[in-house]
Amino acid sequence: MSKLLKIVMAAATLTMVSAGAHAADDVKARNIRFGYGLNEDSVQGRAARYFADELAKASDGKLKMMTFGGASLGSDSQMQSALQGGAQEMMVGSTATLVGIVKEYGVFDFPFLFNNEKEADAVLDGDFGTKLMKKLDEKGLVGIVYWENGFRNLTNNSHPVAKVEDLSGIKLRVMQNQVALDVFQTMGANAVPMAFSELFSALETGVVDGQENPVNTIESSKFYEVQKYLSLTKHVYSPWIVMASKKWWDGLSSTEQGMIEKAAVASRDFERKDNRAGTAKALDALKADGMQVTVVSDAELDRMREVVKPVIEKFSKQYGEETSNELMAAIKAARN
Ligand code: TK8
């Protein structure tokens, strides 16, 4: 081989090596701890594992997401703090537990806001949901996508609830924010804010009589073991939000961020589909497990809606006209 050819070939090899090294630099081997509150056998667990698989495929196994269910990394609030401090990379949890960080997230605890999932998807995935996510940035969190917990229903151990008056005297666990608390106090319940991670044992020991969550979550959390009565109220739609630690996120390359965002969108679509497909089955399972189901009539739901109106008005004012108007316009657009 001539000397010149050798030099040319060496140069070519060098270029190839450095191009390869550049691509490898762009996606580093990383461990990502992803925490969630529900049991592993739940919509959250299935979607978390799907997310991890998608990410592994996209990154040739370099972005390794390890999923931790059952609040084993902490309650929603504890995980949020860990993300803010950079001690944990990612999580999914209720927007209701974010209200102390970005108060406007309280709008998703307004009862009877959405009529169906289609409206919720449009508002969450559209400008309104994106704008709220942006507000997390300055709080050390990065909002990535919304999953759904879904329309919530009431369970308790005292008596069947068929109308708002039946809530009186029931010690009801509510999610930890002022909107949820006011809503259920106004409806006459003895509302007790509590982390979800403490809820099963609180129901078991009678610290509280009841709680509210979507049927899938009631089923996967085995609340049928400690609750007798289920009332189908669909009183509020609960989103979940997938978030990353901003401290950690800012250290990722844009290629890595893009891979995570893309896999997150796939996990969102998977999760919503899985959740919606599972609702009827979960309800059957709850009945089979001995829960007594009350279908709350439309007329009684309308009465509930009237009772909580002042609460919605109060918090709409607190969040400012701009937020409320944007929200209402987004819902209106979704309805048309
Ligand atoms: C689980 C929670 C739970 C929520 C609650 O992570 O606290 O009742 O509905 O499902 O997000």
Short mmCIF file of C-alpha atoms and ligand atoms in Angstrom, two decimals:
data_model
loop_
_atom_site.label_atom_id
_atom_site.label_comp_id
_atom_site.label_asym_id
_atom_site.label_seq_id
_atom_site.Cartn_x
_atom_site.Cartn_y
_atom_site.Cartn_z
CA MET A 1 0.00 0.00 0.00
CA SER A 2 1.37 3.39 -0.89
CA LYS A 3 2.18 5.75 1.88
CA LEU A 4 -0.40 8.22 0.59
CA LEU A 5 -3.18 5.62 0.55
CA LYS A 6 -2.29 4.64 4.11
CA ILE A 7 -2.58 8.24 5.23
CA VAL A 8 -5.92 8.68 3.42
CA MET A 9 -7.30 5.50 4.99
CA ALA A 10 -6.11 6.44 8.45
CA ALA A 11 -7.75 9.83 8.08
CA ALA A 12 -11.00 8.21 6.96
CA THR A 13 -10.94 5.84 9.94
CA LEU A 14 -10.31 8.73 12.27
CA THR A 15 -13.28 10.64 10.86
CA MET A 16 -15.51 7.59 11.27
CA VAL A 17 -14.35 7.02 14.83
CA SER A 18 -14.92 10.63 15.81
CA ALA A 19 -18.39 10.64 14.19
CA GLY A 20 -19.22 7.49 16.15
CA ALA A 21 -17.85 8.96 19.33
CA HIS A 22 -19.94 12.06 18.77
CA ALA A 23 -23.16 10.05 18.40
CA ALA A 24 -22.30 8.02 21.49
CA ASP A 25 -21.65 11.22 23.42
CA ASP A 26 -25.08 12.45 22.50
CA VAL A 27 -26.76 9.52 24.23
CA LYS A 28 -24.99 8.42 27.37
CA ALA A 29 -25.68 5.34 29.45
CA ARG A 30 -28.03 6.61 32.13
CA ASN A 31 -30.17 5.15 34.88
CA ILE A 32 -33.53 6.84 35.28
CA ARG A 33 -35.56 6.21 38.41
CA PHE A 34 -39.27 6.54 37.59
CA GLY A 35 -41.60 6.45 40.59
CA TYR A 36 -45.37 6.09 40.84
CA GLY A 37 -47.97 5.64 43.55
CA LEU A 38 -50.18 2.76 42.46
CA ASN A 39 -49.41 -0.94 42.65
CA GLU A 40 -47.29 -2.54 39.93
CA ASP A 41 -50.39 -4.33 38.68
CA SER A 42 -52.24 -1.17 37.64
CA VAL A 43 -52.59 1.11 34.63
CA GLN A 44 -49.73 3.19 36.04
CA GLY A 45 -47.51 0.13 36.36
CA ARG A 46 -48.25 -1.14 32.87
CA ALA A 47 -47.70 2.27 31.29
CA ALA A 48 -44.48 2.83 33.25
CA ARG A 49 -43.06 -0.47 31.97
CA TYR A 50 -44.20 0.37 28.44
CA PHE A 51 -42.45 3.75 28.72
CA ALA A 52 -39.24 2.05 29.91
CA ASP A 53 -39.37 -0.45 27.01
CA GLU A 54 -39.93 2.26 24.40
CA LEU A 55 -37.04 4.25 25.78
CA ALA A 56 -34.74 1.24 25.82
CA LYS A 57 -35.62 0.49 22.19
CA ALA A 58 -35.05 4.08 21.07
CA SER A 59 -31.69 4.40 22.83
CA ASP A 60 -30.24 0.93 22.23
CA GLY A 61 -30.62 0.24 25.93
CA LYS A 62 -28.60 3.26 26.99
CA LEU A 63 -31.43 5.17 28.65
CA LYS A 64 -32.35 2.64 31.27
CA MET A 65 -35.57 3.46 33.08
CA MET A 66 -36.17 1.61 36.32
CA THR A 67 -39.77 1.76 37.50
CA PHE A 68 -40.76 1.87 41.18
CA GLY A 69 -44.43 1.33 42.05
CA GLY A 70 -46.49 1.39 45.22
CA ALA A 71 -45.00 4.71 46.36
CA SER A 72 -41.78 2.81 47.15
CA LEU A 73 -39.83 5.99 46.35
CA GLY A 74 -42.29 8.04 48.43
CA SER A 75 -45.69 9.68 48.17
CA ASP A 76 -46.43 12.01 45.25
CA SER A 77 -45.32 15.05 47.29
CA GLN A 78 -42.15 13.36 48.50
CA MET A 79 -41.24 12.39 44.94
CA GLN A 80 -41.90 15.94 43.73
CA SER A 81 -39.42 17.24 46.32
CA ALA A 82 -36.90 14.59 45.30
CA LEU A 83 -37.24 15.69 41.66
CA GLN A 84 -36.85 19.35 42.61
CA GLY A 85 -33.70 18.55 44.55
CA GLY A 86 -32.31 16.28 41.82
CA ALA A 87 -32.37 13.16 44.02
CA GLN A 88 -34.79 11.34 41.67
CA GLU A 89 -35.09 11.66 37.90
CA MET A 90 -38.73 11.06 36.97
CA MET A 91 -42.22 10.30 38.28
CA VAL A 92 -45.90 10.20 37.45
CA GLY A 93 -48.49 11.44 39.92
CA SER A 94 -51.70 13.34 40.37
CA THR A 95 -51.88 17.00 39.31
CA ALA A 96 -53.85 17.45 42.55
CA THR A 97 -50.65 17.09 44.55
CA LEU A 98 -48.99 19.87 42.50
CA VAL A 99 -51.38 22.59 43.61
CA GLY A 100 -48.99 23.71 46.37
CA ILE A 101 -46.34 24.26 43.67
CA VAL A 102 -48.43 25.70 40.82
CA LYS A 103 -51.78 26.78 42.27
CA GLU A 104 -53.60 26.82 38.92
CA TYR A 105 -53.40 23.02 38.82
CA GLY A 106 -56.35 23.25 41.23
CA VAL A 107 -58.68 23.72 38.26
CA PHE A 108 -58.49 19.98 37.63
CA ASP A 109 -60.14 19.43 40.99
CA PHE A 110 -63.19 21.44 39.91
CA PRO A 111 -66.10 18.97 39.90
CA PHE A 112 -67.99 18.30 36.67
CA LEU A 113 -65.52 20.30 34.56
CA PHE A 114 -65.25 17.81 31.69
CA ASN A 115 -68.12 15.80 30.22
CA ASN A 116 -65.91 13.13 28.71
CA GLU A 117 -62.31 12.04 28.10
CA LYS A 118 -62.20 13.65 24.68
CA GLU A 119 -62.64 17.09 26.23
CA ALA A 120 -60.02 16.34 28.85
CA ASP A 121 -57.48 15.19 26.24
CA ALA A 122 -58.02 18.34 24.16
CA VAL A 123 -57.55 20.68 27.13
CA LEU A 124 -54.59 18.81 28.64
CA ASP A 125 -52.69 18.21 25.39
CA GLY A 126 -53.56 21.67 24.03
CA ASP A 127 -52.36 25.16 24.93
CA PHE A 128 -53.97 25.22 28.37
CA GLY A 129 -52.31 22.04 29.64
CA THR A 130 -48.99 23.01 28.05
CA LYS A 131 -49.07 26.48 29.62
CA LEU A 132 -49.56 25.02 33.09
CA MET A 133 -46.67 22.61 32.50
CA LYS A 134 -44.40 25.55 31.64
CA LYS A 135 -45.14 27.06 35.04
CA LEU A 136 -43.43 24.04 36.62
CA ASP A 137 -40.08 25.01 35.08
CA GLU A 138 -39.27 27.74 37.58
CA LYS A 139 -40.16 25.31 40.38
CA GLY A 140 -37.49 22.84 39.35
CA LEU A 141 -39.84 20.44 37.55
CA VAL A 142 -40.32 19.59 33.88
CA GLY A 143 -43.80 18.53 32.81
CA ILE A 144 -43.67 16.09 29.90
CA VAL A 145 -47.08 14.50 29.22
CA TYR A 146 -50.42 13.93 30.91
CA TRP A 147 -51.68 10.43 31.56
CA GLU A 148 -55.14 9.88 33.00
CA ASN A 149 -56.41 8.51 36.26
CA GLY A 150 -59.92 9.25 35.04
CA PHE A 151 -63.37 10.09 36.38
CA ARG A 152 -63.55 9.63 40.12
CA ASN A 153 -66.23 7.79 42.07
CA LEU A 154 -67.00 7.57 45.77
CA THR A 155 -66.53 4.61 48.06
CA ASN A 156 -67.27 4.29 51.77
CA ASN A 157 -68.00 1.89 54.55
CA SER A 158 -70.99 3.51 56.26
CA HIS A 159 -73.94 3.49 53.90
CA PRO A 160 -74.87 3.80 50.21
CA VAL A 161 -74.52 7.34 48.85
CA ALA A 162 -77.22 8.24 46.31
CA LYS A 163 -77.49 12.00 46.91
CA VAL A 164 -75.39 14.82 48.29
CA GLU A 165 -77.07 14.67 51.73
CA ASP A 166 -75.81 11.10 52.14
CA LEU A 167 -72.25 12.43 52.42
CA SER A 168 -72.99 14.05 55.73
CA GLY A 169 -71.11 12.40 58.56
CA ILE A 170 -68.81 10.41 56.30
CA LYS A 171 -65.13 10.83 57.14
CA LEU A 172 -63.82 11.10 53.63
CA ARG A 173 -60.19 11.09 52.60
CA VAL A 174 -59.53 13.78 49.97
CA MET A 175 -56.45 14.67 47.96
CA GLN A 176 -54.12 17.19 49.53
CA ASN A 177 -55.24 20.55 48.26
CA GLN A 178 -57.66 23.29 49.27
CA VAL A 179 -60.00 22.81 46.29
CA ALA A 180 -60.61 19.13 47.01
CA LEU A 181 -61.04 19.91 50.69
CA ASP A 182 -63.55 22.73 50.08
CA VAL A 183 -65.50 20.71 47.53
CA PHE A 184 -66.17 17.83 49.89
CA GLN A 185 -66.70 19.97 52.96
CA THR A 186 -69.27 21.95 51.01
CA MET A 187 -71.00 18.71 50.05
CA GLY A 188 -71.24 17.89 53.76
CA ALA A 189 -68.54 15.27 54.20
CA ASN A 190 -66.05 15.35 57.01
CA ALA A 191 -63.13 15.78 54.60
CA VAL A 192 -59.64 14.66 55.65
CA PRO A 193 -56.64 15.43 53.37
CA MET A 194 -54.19 12.56 53.22
CA ALA A 195 -51.45 11.15 50.97
CA PHE A 196 -52.62 8.31 48.73
CA SER A 197 -49.80 6.13 50.05
CA GLU A 198 -51.45 6.14 53.50
CA LEU A 199 -54.97 5.57 52.28
CA PHE A 200 -55.33 1.79 52.27
CA SER A 201 -54.33 1.41 55.89
CA ALA A 202 -56.45 4.43 56.89
CA LEU A 203 -59.47 2.72 55.34
CA GLU A 204 -58.56 -0.60 56.90
CA THR A 205 -58.18 0.79 60.40
CA GLY A 206 -61.21 3.06 60.14
CA VAL A 207 -59.23 6.31 60.42
CA VAL A 208 -61.45 7.35 57.49
CA ASP A 209 -64.73 5.84 56.22
CA GLY A 210 -64.35 6.56 52.55
CA GLN A 211 -62.39 7.92 49.63
CA GLU A 212 -62.88 8.74 45.95
CA ASN A 213 -60.97 7.50 42.90
CA PRO A 214 -61.66 6.07 39.45
CA VAL A 215 -62.85 2.44 39.35
CA ASN A 216 -59.58 1.18 37.85
CA THR A 217 -57.63 2.70 40.72
CA ILE A 218 -60.14 1.43 43.31
CA GLU A 219 -59.69 -2.05 41.87
CA SER A 220 -55.90 -2.07 41.44
CA SER A 221 -55.50 -0.61 44.94
CA LYS A 222 -57.69 -3.43 46.34
CA PHE A 223 -59.95 -0.95 48.12
CA TYR A 224 -62.77 -3.50 47.71
CA GLU A 225 -61.12 -5.38 50.57
CA VAL A 226 -61.81 -2.49 52.93
CA GLN A 227 -64.81 -0.67 51.37
CA LYS A 228 -68.40 -1.80 51.01
CA TYR A 229 -70.26 0.89 49.04
CA LEU A 230 -69.42 2.34 45.65
CA SER A 231 -71.33 5.30 44.18
CA LEU A 232 -70.90 6.05 40.50
CA THR A 233 -70.64 9.83 40.59
CA LYS A 234 -67.91 10.59 38.06
CA HIS A 235 -67.69 13.88 39.95
CA VAL A 236 -64.27 14.93 38.74
CA TYR A 237 -61.73 13.96 36.08
CA SER A 238 -58.22 13.41 37.45
CA PRO A 239 -55.16 13.74 35.23
CA TRP A 240 -51.77 12.30 36.05
CA ILE A 241 -48.66 14.15 34.99
CA VAL A 242 -45.30 12.66 33.98
CA MET A 243 -42.47 14.89 35.20
CA ALA A 244 -38.69 15.05 35.29
CA SER A 245 -36.28 16.76 37.64
CA LYS A 246 -35.23 20.02 35.97
CA LYS A 247 -31.76 19.81 37.54
CA TRP A 248 -31.29 16.45 35.86
CA TRP A 249 -33.15 17.26 32.62
CA ASP A 250 -30.98 20.30 31.91
CA GLY A 251 -27.91 18.06 31.92
CA LEU A 252 -29.29 15.84 29.13
CA SER A 253 -28.43 16.30 25.47
CA SER A 254 -31.25 17.42 23.21
CA THR A 255 -31.16 13.96 21.59
CA GLU A 256 -31.74 12.34 24.97
CA GLN A 257 -34.52 14.78 25.83
CA GLY A 258 -36.15 14.10 22.47
CA MET A 259 -36.03 10.33 23.02
CA ILE A 260 -37.65 10.67 26.42
CA GLU A 261 -40.34 13.02 25.10
CA LYS A 262 -41.17 10.69 22.23
CA ALA A 263 -41.37 7.60 24.44
CA ALA A 264 -43.48 9.60 26.91
CA VAL A 265 -46.03 10.46 24.22
CA ALA A 266 -46.21 6.78 23.26
CA SER A 267 -46.72 5.85 26.93
CA ARG A 268 -49.49 8.45 27.23
CA ASP A 269 -51.40 7.01 24.28
CA PHE A 270 -50.88 3.49 25.60
CA GLU A 271 -51.99 4.44 29.11
CA ARG A 272 -55.16 6.25 28.09
CA LYS A 273 -56.21 3.39 25.83
CA ASP A 274 -55.48 0.80 28.51
CA ASN A 275 -57.36 2.81 31.15
CA ARG A 276 -60.43 3.34 29.00
CA ALA A 277 -60.53 -0.26 27.87
CA GLY A 278 -60.31 -1.49 31.47
CA THR A 279 -63.06 0.54 33.15
CA ALA A 280 -66.02 -1.78 32.52
CA LYS A 281 -63.97 -4.81 33.56
CA ALA A 282 -62.81 -3.10 36.75
CA LEU A 283 -66.41 -2.28 37.68
CA ASP A 284 -67.46 -5.91 37.15
CA ALA A 285 -64.53 -7.05 39.27
CA LEU A 286 -65.52 -4.69 42.09
CA LYS A 287 -69.06 -6.10 42.03
CA ALA A 288 -67.72 -9.64 41.99
CA ASP A 289 -65.58 -8.72 44.98
CA GLY A 290 -68.70 -7.80 46.91
CA MET A 291 -68.99 -4.06 46.55
CA GLN A 292 -72.53 -2.72 46.52
CA VAL A 293 -72.87 -0.30 43.62
CA THR A 294 -75.18 2.74 43.56
CA VAL A 295 -75.75 4.52 40.27
CA VAL A 296 -76.25 8.18 41.18
CA SER A 297 -79.02 9.68 39.02
CA ASP A 298 -78.44 12.61 36.69
CA ALA A 299 -80.85 14.69 38.74
CA GLU A 300 -78.83 14.08 41.90
CA LEU A 301 -75.57 14.80 40.07
CA ASP A 302 -77.09 18.11 38.96
CA ARG A 303 -77.88 18.91 42.59
CA MET A 304 -74.26 18.16 43.53
CA ARG A 305 -73.12 20.42 40.72
CA GLU A 306 -75.23 23.27 42.15
CA VAL A 307 -73.91 22.77 45.67
CA VAL A 308 -70.24 23.05 44.61
CA LYS A 309 -70.70 26.01 42.25
CA PRO A 310 -69.60 28.60 44.84
CA VAL A 311 -66.36 26.66 45.42
CA ILE A 312 -65.54 26.75 41.72
CA GLU A 313 -66.35 30.47 41.58
CA LYS A 314 -64.15 31.19 44.59
CA PHE A 315 -61.09 29.41 43.20
CA SER A 316 -61.64 30.69 39.64
CA LYS A 317 -61.35 34.19 41.11
CA GLN A 318 -58.22 33.22 43.02
CA TYR A 319 -56.50 31.88 39.91
CA GLY A 320 -57.37 35.02 37.98
CA GLU A 321 -59.74 35.75 35.17
CA GLU A 322 -57.17 34.98 32.49
CA THR A 323 -56.72 31.38 33.61
CA SER A 324 -60.44 30.75 34.06
CA ASN A 325 -61.30 32.31 30.71
CA GLU A 326 -58.63 30.32 28.91
CA LEU A 327 -59.85 27.12 30.51
CA MET A 328 -63.48 27.76 29.64
CA ALA A 329 -62.58 28.72 26.07
CA ALA A 330 -60.51 25.53 25.70
CA ILE A 331 -63.40 23.38 26.93
CA LYS A 332 -65.82 25.18 24.65
CA ALA A 333 -63.51 24.61 21.68
CA ALA A 334 -63.25 20.92 22.55
CA ARG A 335 -67.05 20.66 22.66
CA ASN A 336 -67.52 22.12 19.20
C1 TK8 B 1 -51.63 7.73 42.79
C2 TK8 B 1 -52.53 8.94 43.06
C3 TK8 B 1 -53.96 8.57 43.23
C4 TK8 B 1 -54.85 9.80 43.32
C5 TK8 B 1 -55.19 10.04 44.77
O1 TK8 B 1 -50.38 8.14 42.40
O2 TK8 B 1 -54.34 10.54 45.48
O3 TK8 B 1 -56.31 9.70 45.17
O4 TK8 B 1 -56.03 9.62 42.62
O5 TK8 B 1 -54.36 7.75 42.20
O6 TK8 B 1 -52.36 9.85 42.02
#
